[in-house]
Short mmCIF file of C-alpha atoms in Angstrom, two decimals:
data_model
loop_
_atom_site.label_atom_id
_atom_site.label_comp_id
_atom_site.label_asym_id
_atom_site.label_seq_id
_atom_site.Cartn_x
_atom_site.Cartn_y
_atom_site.Cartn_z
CA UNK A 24 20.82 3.10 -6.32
CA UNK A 25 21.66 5.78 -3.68
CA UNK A 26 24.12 4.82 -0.50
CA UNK A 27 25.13 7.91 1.29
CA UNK A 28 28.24 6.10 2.50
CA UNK A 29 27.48 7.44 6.21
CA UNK A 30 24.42 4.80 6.39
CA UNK A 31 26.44 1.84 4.73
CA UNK A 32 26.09 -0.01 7.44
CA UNK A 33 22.52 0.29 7.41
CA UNK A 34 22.38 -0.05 3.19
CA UNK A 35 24.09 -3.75 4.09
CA UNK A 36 21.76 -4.42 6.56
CA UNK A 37 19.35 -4.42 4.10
CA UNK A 38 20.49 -6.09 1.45
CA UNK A 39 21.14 -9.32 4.00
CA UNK A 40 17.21 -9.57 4.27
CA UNK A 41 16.76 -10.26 0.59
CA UNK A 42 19.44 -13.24 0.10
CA UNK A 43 17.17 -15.61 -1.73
CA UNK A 44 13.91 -15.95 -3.38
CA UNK A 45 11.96 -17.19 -0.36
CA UNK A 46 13.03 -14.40 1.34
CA UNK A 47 10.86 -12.17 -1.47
CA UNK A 48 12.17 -8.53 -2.09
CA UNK A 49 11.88 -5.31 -1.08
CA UNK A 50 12.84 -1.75 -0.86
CA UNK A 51 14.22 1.15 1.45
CA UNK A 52 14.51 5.20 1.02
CA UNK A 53 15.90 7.03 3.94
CA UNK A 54 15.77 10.85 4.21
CA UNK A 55 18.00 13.23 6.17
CA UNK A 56 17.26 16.36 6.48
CA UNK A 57 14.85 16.53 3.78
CA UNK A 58 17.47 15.19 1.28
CA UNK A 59 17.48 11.33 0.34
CA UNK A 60 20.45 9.42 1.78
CA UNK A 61 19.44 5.61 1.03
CA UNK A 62 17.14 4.80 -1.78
CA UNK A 63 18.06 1.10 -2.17
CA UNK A 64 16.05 -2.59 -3.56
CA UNK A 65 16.84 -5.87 -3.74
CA UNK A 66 15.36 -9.55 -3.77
CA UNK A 67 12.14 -11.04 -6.17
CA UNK A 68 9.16 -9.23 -6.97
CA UNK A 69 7.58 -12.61 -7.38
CA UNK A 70 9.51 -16.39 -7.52
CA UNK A 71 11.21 -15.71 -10.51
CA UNK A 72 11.53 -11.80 -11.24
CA UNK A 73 13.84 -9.56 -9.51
CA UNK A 74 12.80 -6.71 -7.77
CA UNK A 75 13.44 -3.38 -9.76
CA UNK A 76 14.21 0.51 -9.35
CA UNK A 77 10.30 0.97 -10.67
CA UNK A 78 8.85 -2.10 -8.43
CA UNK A 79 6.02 -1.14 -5.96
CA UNK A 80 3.95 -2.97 -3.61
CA UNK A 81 1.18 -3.50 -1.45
CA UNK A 82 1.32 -1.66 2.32
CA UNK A 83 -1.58 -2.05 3.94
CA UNK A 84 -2.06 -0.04 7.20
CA UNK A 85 0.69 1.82 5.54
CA UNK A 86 -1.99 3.58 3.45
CA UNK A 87 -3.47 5.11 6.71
CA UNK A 88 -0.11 7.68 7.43
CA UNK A 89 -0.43 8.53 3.53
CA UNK A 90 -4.67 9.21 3.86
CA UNK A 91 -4.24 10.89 7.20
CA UNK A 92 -1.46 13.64 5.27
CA UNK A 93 -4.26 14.18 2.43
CA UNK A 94 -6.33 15.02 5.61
CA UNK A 95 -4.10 17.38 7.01
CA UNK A 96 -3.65 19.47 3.27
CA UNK A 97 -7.49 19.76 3.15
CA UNK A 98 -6.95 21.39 6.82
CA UNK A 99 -4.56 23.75 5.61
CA UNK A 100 -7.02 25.09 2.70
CA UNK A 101 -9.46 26.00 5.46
CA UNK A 102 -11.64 23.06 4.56
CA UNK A 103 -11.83 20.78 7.61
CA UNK A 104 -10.98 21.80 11.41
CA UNK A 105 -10.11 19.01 13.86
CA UNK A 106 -12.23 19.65 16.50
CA UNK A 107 -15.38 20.26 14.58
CA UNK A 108 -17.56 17.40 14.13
CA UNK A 109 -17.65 15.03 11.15
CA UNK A 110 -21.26 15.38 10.72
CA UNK A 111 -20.68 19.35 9.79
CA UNK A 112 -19.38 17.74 6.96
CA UNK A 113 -20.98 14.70 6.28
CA UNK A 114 -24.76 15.19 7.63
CA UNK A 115 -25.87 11.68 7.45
CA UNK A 116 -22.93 10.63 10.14
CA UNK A 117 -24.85 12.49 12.91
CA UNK A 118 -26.78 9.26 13.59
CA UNK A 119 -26.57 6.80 16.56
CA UNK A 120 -24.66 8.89 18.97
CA UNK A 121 -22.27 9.82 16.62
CA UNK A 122 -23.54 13.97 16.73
CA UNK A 123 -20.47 14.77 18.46
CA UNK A 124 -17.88 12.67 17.18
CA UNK A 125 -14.72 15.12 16.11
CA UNK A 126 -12.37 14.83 13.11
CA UNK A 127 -9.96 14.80 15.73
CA UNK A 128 -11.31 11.43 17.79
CA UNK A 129 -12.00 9.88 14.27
CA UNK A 130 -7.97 10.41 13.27
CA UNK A 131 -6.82 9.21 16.78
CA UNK A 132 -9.01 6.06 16.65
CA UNK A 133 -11.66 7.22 19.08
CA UNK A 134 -15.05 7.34 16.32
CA UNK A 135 -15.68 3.75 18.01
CA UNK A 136 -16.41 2.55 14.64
CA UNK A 137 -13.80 -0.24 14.84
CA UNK A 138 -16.14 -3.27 13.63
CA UNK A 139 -15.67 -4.07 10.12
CA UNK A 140 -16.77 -7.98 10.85
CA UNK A 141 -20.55 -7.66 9.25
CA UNK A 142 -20.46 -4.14 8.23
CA UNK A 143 -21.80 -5.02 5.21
CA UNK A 144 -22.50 -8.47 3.70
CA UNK A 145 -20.83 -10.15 1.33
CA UNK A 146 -17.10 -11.06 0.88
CA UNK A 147 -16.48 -8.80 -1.86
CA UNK A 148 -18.72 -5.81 -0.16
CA UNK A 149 -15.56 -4.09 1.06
CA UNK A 150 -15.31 -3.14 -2.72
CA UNK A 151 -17.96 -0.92 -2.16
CA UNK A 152 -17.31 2.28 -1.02
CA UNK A 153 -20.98 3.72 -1.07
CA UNK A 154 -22.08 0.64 1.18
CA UNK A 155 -19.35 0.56 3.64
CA UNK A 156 -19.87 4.40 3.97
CA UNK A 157 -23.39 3.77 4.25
CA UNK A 158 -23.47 1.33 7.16
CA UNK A 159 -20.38 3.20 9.00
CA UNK A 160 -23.03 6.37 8.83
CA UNK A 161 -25.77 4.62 10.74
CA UNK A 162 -23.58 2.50 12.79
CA UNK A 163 -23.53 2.47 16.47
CA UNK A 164 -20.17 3.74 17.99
CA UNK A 165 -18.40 1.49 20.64
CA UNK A 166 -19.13 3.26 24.28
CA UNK A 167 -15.47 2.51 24.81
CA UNK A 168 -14.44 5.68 22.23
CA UNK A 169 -15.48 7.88 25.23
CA UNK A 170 -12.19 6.64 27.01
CA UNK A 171 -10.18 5.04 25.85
CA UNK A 172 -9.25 3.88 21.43
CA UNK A 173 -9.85 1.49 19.72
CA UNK A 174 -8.17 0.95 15.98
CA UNK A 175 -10.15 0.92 13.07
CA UNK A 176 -7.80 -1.42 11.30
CA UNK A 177 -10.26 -1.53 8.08
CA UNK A 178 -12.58 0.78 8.26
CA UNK A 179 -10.27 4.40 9.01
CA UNK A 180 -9.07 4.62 5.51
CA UNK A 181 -12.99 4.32 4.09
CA UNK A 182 -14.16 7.22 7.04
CA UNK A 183 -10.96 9.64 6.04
CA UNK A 184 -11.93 9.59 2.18
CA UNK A 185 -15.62 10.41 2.68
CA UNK A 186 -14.84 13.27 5.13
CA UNK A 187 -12.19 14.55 2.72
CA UNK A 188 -14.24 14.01 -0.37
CA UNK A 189 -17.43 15.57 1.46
CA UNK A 190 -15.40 18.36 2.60
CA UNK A 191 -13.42 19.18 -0.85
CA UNK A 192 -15.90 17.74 -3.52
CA UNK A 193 -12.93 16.33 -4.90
CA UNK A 194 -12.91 12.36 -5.15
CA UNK A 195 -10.16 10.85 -2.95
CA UNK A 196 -8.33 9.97 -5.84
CA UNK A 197 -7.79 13.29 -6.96
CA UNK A 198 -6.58 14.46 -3.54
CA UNK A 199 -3.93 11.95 -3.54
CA UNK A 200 -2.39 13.05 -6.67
CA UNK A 201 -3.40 16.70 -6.18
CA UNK A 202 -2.27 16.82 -2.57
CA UNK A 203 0.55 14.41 -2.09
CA UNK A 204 1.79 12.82 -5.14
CA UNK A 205 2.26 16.01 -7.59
CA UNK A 206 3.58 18.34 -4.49
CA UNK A 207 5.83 15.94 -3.48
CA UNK A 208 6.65 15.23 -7.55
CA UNK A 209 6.72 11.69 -7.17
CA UNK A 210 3.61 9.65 -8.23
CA UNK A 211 3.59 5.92 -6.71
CA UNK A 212 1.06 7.25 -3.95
CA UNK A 213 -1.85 4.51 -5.78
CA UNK A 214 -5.03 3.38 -3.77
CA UNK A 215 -6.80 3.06 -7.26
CA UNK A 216 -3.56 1.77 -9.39
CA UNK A 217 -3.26 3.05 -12.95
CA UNK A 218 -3.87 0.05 -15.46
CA UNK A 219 -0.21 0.84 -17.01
CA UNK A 220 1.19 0.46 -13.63
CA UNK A 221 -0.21 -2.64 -12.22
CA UNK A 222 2.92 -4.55 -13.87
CA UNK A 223 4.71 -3.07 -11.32
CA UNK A 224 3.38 -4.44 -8.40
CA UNK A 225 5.21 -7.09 -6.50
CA UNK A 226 3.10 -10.36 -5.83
CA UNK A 227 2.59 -10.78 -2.20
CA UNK A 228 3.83 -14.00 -0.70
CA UNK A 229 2.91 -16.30 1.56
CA UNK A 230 -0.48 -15.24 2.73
CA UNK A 231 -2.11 -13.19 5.20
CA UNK A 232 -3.51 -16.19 7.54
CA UNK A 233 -2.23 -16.42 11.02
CA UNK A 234 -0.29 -19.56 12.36
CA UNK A 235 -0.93 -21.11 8.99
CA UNK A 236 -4.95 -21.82 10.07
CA UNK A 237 -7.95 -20.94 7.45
CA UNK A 238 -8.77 -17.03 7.70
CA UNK A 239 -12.36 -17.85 8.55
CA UNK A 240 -11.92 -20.33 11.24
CA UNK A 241 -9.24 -18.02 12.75
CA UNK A 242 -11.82 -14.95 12.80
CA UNK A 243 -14.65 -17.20 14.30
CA UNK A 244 -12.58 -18.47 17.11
CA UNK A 245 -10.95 -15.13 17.74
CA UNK A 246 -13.97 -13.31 18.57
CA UNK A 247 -15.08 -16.43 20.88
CA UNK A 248 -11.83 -15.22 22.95
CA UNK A 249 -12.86 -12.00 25.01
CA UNK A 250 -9.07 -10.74 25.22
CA UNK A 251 -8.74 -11.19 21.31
CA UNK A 252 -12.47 -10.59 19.71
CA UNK A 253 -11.64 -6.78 19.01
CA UNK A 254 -8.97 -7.66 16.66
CA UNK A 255 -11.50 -9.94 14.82
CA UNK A 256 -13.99 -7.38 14.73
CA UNK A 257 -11.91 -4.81 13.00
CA UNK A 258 -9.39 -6.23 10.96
CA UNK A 259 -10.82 -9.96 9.93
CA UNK A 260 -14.01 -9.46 8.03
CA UNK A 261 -14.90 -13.17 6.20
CA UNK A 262 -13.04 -13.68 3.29
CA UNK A 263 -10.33 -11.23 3.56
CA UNK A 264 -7.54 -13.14 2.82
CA UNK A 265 -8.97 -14.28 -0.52
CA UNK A 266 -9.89 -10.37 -1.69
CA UNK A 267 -6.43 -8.95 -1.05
CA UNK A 268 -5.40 -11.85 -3.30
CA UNK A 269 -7.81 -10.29 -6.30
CA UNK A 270 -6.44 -8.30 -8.64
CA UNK A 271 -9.94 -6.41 -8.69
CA UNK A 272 -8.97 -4.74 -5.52
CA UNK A 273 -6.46 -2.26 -7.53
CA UNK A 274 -9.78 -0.75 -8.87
CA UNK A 275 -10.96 0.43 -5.47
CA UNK A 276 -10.39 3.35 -3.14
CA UNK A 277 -9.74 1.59 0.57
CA UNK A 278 -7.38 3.63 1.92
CA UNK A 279 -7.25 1.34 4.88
CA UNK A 280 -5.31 -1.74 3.67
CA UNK A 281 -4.76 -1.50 -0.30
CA UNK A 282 -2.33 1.36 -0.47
CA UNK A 283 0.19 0.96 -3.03
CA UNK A 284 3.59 2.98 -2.97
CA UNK A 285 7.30 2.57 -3.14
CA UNK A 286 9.54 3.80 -0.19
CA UNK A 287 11.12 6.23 -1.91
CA UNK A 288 7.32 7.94 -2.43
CA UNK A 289 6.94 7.36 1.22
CA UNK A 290 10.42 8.46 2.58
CA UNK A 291 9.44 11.65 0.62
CA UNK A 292 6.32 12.34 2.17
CA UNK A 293 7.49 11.28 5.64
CA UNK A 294 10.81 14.02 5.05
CA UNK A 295 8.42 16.31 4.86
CA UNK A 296 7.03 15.78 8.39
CA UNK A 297 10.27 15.39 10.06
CA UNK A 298 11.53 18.80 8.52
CA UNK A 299 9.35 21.43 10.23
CA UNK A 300 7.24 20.63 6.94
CA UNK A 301 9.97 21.03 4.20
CA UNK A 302 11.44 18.75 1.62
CA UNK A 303 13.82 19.28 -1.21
CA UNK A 304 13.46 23.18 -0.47
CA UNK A 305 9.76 23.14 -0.88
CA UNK A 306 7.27 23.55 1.78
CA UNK A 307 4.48 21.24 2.35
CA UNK A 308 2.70 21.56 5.15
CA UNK A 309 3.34 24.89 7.65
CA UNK A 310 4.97 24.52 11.28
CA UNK A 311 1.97 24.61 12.87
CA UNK A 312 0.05 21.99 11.44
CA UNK A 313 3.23 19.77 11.99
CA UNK A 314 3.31 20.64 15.70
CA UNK A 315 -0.46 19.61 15.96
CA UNK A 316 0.50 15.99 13.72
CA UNK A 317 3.50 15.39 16.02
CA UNK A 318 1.37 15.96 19.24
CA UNK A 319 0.29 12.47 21.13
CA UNK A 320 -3.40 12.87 21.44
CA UNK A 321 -4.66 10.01 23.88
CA UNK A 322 -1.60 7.66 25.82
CA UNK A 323 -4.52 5.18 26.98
CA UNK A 324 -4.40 1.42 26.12
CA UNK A 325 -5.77 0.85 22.65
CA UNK A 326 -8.78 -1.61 23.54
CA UNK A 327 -8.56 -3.26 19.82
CA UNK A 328 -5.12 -3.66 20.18
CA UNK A 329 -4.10 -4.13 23.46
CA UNK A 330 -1.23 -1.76 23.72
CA UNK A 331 -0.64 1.70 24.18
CA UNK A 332 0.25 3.00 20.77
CA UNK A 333 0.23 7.12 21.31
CA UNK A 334 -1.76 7.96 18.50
CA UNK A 335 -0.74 11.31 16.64
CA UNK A 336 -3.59 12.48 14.35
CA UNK A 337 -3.87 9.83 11.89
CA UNK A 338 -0.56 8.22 12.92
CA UNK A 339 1.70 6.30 15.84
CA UNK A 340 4.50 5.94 17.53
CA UNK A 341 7.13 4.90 15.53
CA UNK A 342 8.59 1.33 16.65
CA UNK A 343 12.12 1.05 16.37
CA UNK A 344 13.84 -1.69 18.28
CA UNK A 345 16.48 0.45 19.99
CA UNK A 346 15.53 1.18 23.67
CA UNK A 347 17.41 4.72 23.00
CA UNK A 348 15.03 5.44 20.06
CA UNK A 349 13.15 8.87 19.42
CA UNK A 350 9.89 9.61 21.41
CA UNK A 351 9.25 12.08 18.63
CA UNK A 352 8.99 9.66 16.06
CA UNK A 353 6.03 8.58 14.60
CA UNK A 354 4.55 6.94 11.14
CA UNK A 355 2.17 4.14 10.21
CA UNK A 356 2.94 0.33 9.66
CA UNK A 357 1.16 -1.90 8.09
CA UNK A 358 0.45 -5.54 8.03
CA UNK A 359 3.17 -8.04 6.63
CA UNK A 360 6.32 -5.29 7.29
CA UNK A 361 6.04 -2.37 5.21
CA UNK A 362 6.20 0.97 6.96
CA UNK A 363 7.24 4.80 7.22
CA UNK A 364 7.87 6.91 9.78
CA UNK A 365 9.51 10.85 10.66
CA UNK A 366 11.90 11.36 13.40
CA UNK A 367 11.70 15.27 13.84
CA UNK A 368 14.30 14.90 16.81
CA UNK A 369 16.87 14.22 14.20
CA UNK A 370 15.17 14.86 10.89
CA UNK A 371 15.21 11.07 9.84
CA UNK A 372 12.43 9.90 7.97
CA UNK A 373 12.68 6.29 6.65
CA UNK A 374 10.12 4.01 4.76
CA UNK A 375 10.02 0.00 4.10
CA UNK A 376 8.51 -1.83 1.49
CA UNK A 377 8.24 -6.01 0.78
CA UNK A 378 6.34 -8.20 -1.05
CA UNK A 379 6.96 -11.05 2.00
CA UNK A 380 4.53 -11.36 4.60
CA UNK A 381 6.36 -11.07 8.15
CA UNK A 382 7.35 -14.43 10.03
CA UNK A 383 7.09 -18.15 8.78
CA UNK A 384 3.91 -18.26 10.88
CA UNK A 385 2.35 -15.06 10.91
CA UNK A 386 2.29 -11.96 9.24
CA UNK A 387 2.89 -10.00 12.29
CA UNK A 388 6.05 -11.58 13.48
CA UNK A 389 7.88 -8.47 11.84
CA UNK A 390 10.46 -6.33 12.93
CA UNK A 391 12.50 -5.96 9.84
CA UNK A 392 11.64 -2.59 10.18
CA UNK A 393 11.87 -1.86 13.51
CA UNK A 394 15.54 -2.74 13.19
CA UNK A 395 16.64 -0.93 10.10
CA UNK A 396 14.92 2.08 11.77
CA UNK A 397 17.13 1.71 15.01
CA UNK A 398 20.31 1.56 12.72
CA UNK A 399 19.12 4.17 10.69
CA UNK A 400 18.24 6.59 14.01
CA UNK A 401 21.45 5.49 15.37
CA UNK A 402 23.37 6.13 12.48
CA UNK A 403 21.57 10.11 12.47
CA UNK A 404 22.73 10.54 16.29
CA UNK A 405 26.13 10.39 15.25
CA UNK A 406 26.36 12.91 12.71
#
């Protein structure tokens, strides 16, 4: 393990979250000035296995920051310009209204293509990558994109990899190891997970249903609620909380929920965004693309969610429980408690992994991270 002994405090923080096997297991990497300061694990990777140095896990939303950087490579090859319209790239998108929509409205959320709920039918169709594309081409956008966002909790990751793969020709497999993983020299950056590797991954624990109530009556009587529908609609398609539970789903490319990394992967890629683009001495993306990422794009009230989240391209405001923390810092968190995020004010970047699913009730109730990134922010200030 790594403790720089500056962030002890925060290394012990940690390590007090992990105590016994119900609490599960995770894992934290902390970057400071493009160097790693904290790269640190502890707990179970399942009820009876420790969690090790080579342990990994599912991140969910967490995927989303890592798709969004593949994004922003392909820009700097000349391949894909924000403000040009997907369907210069992908022809049959230009359907339904959707003519106009930009690369940059689909990264910030505002494609209106938020409804995953019947996208396609079946409870294993979100394995399908051709359908899901498919339907999202001829789908109607919500009228709400023109003002205002709405997150596209499922169906982002599935829109990114077609533009990037129309754009490139490359699958979006290949740009993950081609443009993140091998630059960065660190490989754990897995949507489709290596057979030899799948050992690795730390069983998820308890599950994903809210307040302890069936997924599918949950869904149903969330989108008879008017305040709460949108969430149903994009992020509780039937059956979800039995296929992220299947094995199978480490086959698939969804770069919306089944991400796989370990923080130290993420803490790398996130250095890289909080250092003007540099990590370990080696660039990665230039200055100017970084001041484009870092720039909030839309401060309106996220209709899905409710809440203003300041949506960078691709990610959001980072959400540290300090009520000093940086308005500079952003990242992408996902469902359950894992999480990354940069701090360019003070060249912080620090990423979360854990195999337990928030709170005793729901998997939202989380702010494990939240508060090791407002020790770890507070700890930079000083320095």
């Amino acid at each position: 393990m790594l403790v720089d002994p500056r962030f002890g405090q925060l290394a012990a923080q940690f390590f007090r979250l992990f105590e016994r096997p119900s609490s599960g297991g995770g894992a934290l990497a902390v970057y400071l000035g493009g160097e790693p300061v904290i790269d640190i694990w502890s707990g179970w990777s399942t009820r009876d296995t420790r969690w090790l140095p080579d342990t990994v896990s599912v991140s969910f939303s967490t995927g989303k920051g890592v798709a969004s950087t593949v994004l922003h490579r392909v820009v700097e090859r000349g391949l894909i310009d924000y403000d040009t319209p997907v369907a210069e790239y992908w022809p049959e998108f230009a359907s339904s209204g959707k003519e106009t929509v930009t690369v940059r409205q689909l990264l910030t959320h505002q494609a209106g293509l938020h409804r995953v709920r019947s996208l396609v039918p079946g409870r294993l169709a979100l394995l399908d990558h051709d359908s899901i594309v498919d339907a999202l081409a001829l789908a109607t956008p919500d009228r709400r994109r023109l003002t205002t966002p709405g997150y596209h909790a499922v169906t982002f990751g599935s829109l990114v990899a077609e533009l990037t793969t129309r754009a490139t020709g490359s699958s979006f497999t290949d740009l993950v190891r081609t443009e993140i993983a091998e630059p960065l020299g660190i490989p754990e950056f897995w949507f489709q997970v290596p057979e030899g590797e799948r050992h690795r991954i730390a069983k998820l624990f308890p599950r994903i249903n809210q307040f302890k109530v069936p997924w599918d009556t949950a869904s149903f009587a969330l989108t008879r609620l008017p305040a709460l529908r949108n969430i149903a609609d994009a992020g509780m398609p039937a059956g979800f909380d039995q296929l992220v539970r299947n094995p199978s789903i480490h086959d698939y490319v969804m770069p919306g929920w089944n991400g796989v990394f370990s923080a130290r992967a993420l803490a790398r890629m996130y250095a890289a965004l909080a250092n003007q683009g540099v990590v370990g001495g080696d660039r990665f993306l230039s200055e100017e693309t970084l001041e484009q990422i870092g720039e909030v794009q839309t401060t309106a009230r996220d209709y899905v969610l409710g809440i203003r989240m300041n949506w960078r391209l691709g990610y959001h405001s980072a959400f540290v429980a300090s009520r000093n923390s940086s308005q500079q810092a952003f990242g992408h968190y996902g469902l359950g408690g894992s999480g990354a995020f940069a701090d360019p004010e003070t060249g912080l970047s620090v990423a979360f992994v854990t195999n337990r699913m928030g709170g005793a009730l729901t998997p939202f109730a989380d702010l494990r991270l939240a508060k090791l990134g407002a020790q770890a922010e507070s700890i930079a200030r000083r320095l």
